[in-house]
Short mmCIF file of N, CA and C in Angstrom, two decimals:
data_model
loop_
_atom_site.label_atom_id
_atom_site.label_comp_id
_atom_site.label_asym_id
_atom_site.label_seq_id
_atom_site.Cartn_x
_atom_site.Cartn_y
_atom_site.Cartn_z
N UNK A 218 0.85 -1.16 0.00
CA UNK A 218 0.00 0.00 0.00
C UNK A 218 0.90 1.24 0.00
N UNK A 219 0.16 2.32 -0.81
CA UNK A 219 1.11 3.54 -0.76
C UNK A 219 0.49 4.19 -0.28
N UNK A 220 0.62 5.16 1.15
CA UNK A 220 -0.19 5.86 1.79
C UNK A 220 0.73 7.41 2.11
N UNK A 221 -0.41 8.58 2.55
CA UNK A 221 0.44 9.54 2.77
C UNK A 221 0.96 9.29 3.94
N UNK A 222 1.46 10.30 5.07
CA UNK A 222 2.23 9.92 5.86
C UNK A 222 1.23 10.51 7.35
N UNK A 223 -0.30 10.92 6.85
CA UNK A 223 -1.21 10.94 7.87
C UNK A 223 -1.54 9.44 8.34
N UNK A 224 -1.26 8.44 7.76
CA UNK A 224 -1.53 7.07 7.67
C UNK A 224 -0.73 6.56 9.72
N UNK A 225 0.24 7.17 9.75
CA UNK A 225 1.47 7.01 10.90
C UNK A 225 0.23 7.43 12.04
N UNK A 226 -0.63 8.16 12.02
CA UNK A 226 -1.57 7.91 12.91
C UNK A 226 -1.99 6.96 13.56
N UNK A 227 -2.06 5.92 12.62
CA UNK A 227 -2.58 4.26 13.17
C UNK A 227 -0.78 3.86 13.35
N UNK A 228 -1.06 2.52 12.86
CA UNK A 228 -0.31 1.56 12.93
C UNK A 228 0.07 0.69 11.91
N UNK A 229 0.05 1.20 10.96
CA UNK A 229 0.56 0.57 9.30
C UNK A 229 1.72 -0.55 9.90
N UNK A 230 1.53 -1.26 8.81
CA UNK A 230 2.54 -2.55 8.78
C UNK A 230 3.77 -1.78 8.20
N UNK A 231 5.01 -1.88 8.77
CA UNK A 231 6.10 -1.63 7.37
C UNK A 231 6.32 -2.50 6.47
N UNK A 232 5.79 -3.61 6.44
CA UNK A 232 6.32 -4.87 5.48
C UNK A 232 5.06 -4.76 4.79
N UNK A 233 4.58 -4.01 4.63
CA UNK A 233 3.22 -3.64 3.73
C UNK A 233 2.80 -2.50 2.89
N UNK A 234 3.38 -1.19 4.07
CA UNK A 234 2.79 0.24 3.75
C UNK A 234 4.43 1.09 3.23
N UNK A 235 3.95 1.80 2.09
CA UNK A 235 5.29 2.44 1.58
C UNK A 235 5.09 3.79 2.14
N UNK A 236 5.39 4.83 2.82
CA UNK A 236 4.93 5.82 3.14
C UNK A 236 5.21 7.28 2.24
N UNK A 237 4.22 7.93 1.63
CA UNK A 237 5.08 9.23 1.46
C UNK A 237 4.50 10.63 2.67
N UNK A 238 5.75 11.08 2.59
CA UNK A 238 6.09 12.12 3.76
C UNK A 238 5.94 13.38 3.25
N UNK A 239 4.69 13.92 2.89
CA UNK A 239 4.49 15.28 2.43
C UNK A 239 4.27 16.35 3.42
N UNK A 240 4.11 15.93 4.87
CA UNK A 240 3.88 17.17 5.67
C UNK A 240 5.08 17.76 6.24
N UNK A 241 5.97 17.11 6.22
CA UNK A 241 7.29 17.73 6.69
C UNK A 241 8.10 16.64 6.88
N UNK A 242 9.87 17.29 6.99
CA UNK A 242 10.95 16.11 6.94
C UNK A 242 10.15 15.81 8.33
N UNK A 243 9.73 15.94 8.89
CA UNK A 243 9.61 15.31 10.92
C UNK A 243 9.00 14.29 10.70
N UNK A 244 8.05 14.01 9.36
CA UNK A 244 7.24 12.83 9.32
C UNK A 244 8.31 12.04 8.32
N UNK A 245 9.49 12.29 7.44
CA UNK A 245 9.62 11.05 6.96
C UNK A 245 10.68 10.06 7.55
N UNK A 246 11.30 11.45 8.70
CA UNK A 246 12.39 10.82 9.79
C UNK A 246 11.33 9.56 10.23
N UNK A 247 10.21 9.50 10.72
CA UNK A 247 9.28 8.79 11.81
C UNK A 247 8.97 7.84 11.22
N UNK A 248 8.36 7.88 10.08
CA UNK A 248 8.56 6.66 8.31
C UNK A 248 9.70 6.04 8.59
N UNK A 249 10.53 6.55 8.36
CA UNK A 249 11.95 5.34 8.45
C UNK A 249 12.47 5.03 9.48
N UNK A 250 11.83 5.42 10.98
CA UNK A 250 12.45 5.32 11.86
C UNK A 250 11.52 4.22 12.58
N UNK A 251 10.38 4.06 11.55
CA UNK A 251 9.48 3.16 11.97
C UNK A 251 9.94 1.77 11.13
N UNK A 252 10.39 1.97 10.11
CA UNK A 252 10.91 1.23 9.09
C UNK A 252 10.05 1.33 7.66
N UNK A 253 9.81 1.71 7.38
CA UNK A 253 8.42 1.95 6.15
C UNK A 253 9.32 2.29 5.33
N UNK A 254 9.80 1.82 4.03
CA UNK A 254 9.75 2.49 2.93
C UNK A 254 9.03 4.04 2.86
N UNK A 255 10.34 4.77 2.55
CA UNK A 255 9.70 6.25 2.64
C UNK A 255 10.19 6.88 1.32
N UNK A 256 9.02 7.61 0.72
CA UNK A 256 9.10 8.68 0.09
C UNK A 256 8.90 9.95 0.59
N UNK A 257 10.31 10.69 0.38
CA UNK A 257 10.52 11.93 1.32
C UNK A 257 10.15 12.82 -0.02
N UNK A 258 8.68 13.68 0.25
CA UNK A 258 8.26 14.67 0.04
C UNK A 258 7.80 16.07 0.03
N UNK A 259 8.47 16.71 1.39
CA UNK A 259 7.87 17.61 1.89
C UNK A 259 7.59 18.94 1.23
N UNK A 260 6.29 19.09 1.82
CA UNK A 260 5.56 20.77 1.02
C UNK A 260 6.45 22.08 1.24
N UNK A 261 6.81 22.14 2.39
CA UNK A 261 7.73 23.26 2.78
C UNK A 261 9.15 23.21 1.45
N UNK A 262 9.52 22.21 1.07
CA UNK A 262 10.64 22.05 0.45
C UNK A 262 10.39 21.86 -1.27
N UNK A 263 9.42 21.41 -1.62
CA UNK A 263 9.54 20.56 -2.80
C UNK A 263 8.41 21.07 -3.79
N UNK A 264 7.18 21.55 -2.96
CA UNK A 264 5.90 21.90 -3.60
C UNK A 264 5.98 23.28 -4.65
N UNK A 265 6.07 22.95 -5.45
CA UNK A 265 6.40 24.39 -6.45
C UNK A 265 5.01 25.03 -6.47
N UNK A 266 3.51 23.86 -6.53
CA UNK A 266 2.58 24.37 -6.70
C UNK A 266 2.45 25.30 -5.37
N UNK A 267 2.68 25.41 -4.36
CA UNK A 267 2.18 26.41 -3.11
C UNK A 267 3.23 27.55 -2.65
N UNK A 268 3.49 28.47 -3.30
CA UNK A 268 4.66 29.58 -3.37
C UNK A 268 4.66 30.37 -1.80
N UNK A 269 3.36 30.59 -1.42
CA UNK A 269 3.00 31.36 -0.02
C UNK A 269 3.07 30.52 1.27
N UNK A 270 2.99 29.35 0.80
CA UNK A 270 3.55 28.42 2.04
C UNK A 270 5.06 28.29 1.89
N UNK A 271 5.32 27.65 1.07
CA UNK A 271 6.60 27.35 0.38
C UNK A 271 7.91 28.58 0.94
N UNK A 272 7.69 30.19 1.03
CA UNK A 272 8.21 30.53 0.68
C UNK A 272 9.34 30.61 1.81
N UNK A 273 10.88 30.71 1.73
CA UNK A 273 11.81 30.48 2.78
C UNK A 273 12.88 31.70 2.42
N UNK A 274 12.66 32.69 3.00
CA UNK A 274 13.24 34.05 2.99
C UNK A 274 14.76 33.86 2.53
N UNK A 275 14.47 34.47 1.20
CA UNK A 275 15.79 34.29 0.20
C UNK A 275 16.63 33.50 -0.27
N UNK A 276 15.84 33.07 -0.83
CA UNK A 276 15.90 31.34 -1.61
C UNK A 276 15.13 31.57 -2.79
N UNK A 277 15.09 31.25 -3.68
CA UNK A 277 14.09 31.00 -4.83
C UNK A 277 13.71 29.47 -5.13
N UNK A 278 12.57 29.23 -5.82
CA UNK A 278 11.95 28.12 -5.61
C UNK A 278 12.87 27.28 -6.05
N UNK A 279 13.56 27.12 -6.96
CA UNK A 279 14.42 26.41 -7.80
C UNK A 279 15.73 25.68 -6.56
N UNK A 280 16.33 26.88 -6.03
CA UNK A 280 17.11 26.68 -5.33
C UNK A 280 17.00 25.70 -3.95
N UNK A 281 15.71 26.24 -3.15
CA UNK A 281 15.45 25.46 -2.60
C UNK A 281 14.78 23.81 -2.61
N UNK A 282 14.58 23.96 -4.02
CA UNK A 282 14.41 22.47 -4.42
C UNK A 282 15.62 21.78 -4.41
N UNK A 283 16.27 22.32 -5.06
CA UNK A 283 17.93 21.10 -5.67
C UNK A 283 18.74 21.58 -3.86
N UNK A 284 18.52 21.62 -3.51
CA UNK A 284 19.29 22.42 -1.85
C UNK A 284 18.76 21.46 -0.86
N UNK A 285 17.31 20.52 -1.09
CA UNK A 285 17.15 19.81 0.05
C UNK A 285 17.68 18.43 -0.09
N UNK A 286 18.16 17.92 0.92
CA UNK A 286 18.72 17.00 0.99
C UNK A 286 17.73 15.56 2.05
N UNK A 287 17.05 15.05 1.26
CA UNK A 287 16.23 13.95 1.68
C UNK A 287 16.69 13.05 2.80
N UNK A 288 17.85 12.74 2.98
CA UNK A 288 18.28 11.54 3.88
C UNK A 288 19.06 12.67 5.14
N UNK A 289 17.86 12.64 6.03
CA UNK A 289 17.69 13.30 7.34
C UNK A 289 19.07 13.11 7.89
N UNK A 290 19.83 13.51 8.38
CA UNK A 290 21.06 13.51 9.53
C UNK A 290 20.50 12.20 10.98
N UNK A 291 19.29 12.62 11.33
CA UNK A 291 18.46 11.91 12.52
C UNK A 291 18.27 10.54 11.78
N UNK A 292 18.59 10.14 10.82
CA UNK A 292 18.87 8.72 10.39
C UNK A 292 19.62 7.93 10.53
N UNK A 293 19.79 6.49 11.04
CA UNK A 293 20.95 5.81 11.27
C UNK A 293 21.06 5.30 9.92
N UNK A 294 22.35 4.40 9.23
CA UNK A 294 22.74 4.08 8.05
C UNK A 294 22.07 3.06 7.32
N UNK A 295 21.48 2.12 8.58
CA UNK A 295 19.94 1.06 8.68
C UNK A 295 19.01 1.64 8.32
N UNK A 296 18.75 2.62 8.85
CA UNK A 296 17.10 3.42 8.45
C UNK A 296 17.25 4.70 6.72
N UNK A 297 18.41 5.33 6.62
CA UNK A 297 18.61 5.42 5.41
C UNK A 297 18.46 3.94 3.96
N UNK A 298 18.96 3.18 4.89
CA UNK A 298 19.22 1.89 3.72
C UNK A 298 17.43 1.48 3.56
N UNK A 299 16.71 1.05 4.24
CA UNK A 299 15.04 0.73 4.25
C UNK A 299 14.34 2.26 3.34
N UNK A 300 15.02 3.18 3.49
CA UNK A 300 14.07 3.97 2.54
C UNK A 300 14.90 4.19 1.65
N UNK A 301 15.68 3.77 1.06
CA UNK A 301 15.84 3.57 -0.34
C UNK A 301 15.28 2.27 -1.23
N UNK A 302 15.24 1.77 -0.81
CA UNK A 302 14.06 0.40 -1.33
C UNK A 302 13.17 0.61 -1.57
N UNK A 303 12.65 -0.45 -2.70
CA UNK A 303 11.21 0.01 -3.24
C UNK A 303 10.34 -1.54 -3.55
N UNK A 304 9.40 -1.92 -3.30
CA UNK A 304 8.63 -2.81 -3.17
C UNK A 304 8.19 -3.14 -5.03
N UNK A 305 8.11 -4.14 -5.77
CA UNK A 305 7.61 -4.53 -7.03
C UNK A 305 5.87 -4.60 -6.33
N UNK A 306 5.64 -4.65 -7.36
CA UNK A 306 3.45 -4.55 -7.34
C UNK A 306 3.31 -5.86 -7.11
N UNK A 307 3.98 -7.00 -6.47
CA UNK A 307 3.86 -8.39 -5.79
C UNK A 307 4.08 -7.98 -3.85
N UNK A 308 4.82 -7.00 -4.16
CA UNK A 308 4.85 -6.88 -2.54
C UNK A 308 6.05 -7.02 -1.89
N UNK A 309 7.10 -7.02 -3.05
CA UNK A 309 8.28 -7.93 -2.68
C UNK A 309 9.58 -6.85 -2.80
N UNK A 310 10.43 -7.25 -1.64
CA UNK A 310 11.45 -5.75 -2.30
C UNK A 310 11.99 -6.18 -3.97
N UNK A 311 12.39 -4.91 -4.13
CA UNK A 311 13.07 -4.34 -5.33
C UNK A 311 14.06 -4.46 -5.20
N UNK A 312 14.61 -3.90 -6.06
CA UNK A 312 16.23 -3.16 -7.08
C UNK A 312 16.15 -2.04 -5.70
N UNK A 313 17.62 -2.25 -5.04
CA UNK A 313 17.71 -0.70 -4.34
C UNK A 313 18.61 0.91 -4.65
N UNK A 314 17.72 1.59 -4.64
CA UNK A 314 17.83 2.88 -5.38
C UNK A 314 19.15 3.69 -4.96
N UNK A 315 19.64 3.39 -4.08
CA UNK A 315 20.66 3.70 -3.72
C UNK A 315 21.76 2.83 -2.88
#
């Protein structure tokens, strides 16, 4: 299952649920720290469509896109390695992306 990262509310399986992390890096640290396959997405960082949220005093959108750096510091080298993996549509890990 691919769920957003309001999903961390409950109790998702990680050997099930891939998470993406659009509300902020704080949720995709918690994704991988839970073990979930994470897609690190956050709005503050990445969302070109929302400029007035988005905006981070003297930066331009561009910049602050190619400037964020997805694999949190608050990650151990275990929990970086689980969110680079990616599950095939059987359920099964993948090819890892990094």
């Amino acid at each position: 299952m691919l769920a957003w990262d309001e999903i961390l509310e409950g109790n998702p399986n990680p050997e099930t649920t891939t998470v993406m992390a659009w509300t902020g890096v704080k949720a995709s640290i918690k994704a991988a720290q839970l073990g979930h396959p994470t897609i690190v997405c956050p709005i503050s960082h990445l969302y070109f469509s929302n400029p007035g949220y988005n905006r981070l005093k003297g930066i331009s959108s561009i910049e602050r896109v190619y400037s964020f750096e997805p694999a949190s510091e608050k990650l151990t080298p275990e929990e970086k390695r689980i969110s680079s993996e990616y599950k095939d549509a059987s359920g099964q890990n993948g090819q890892k992306t990094a």
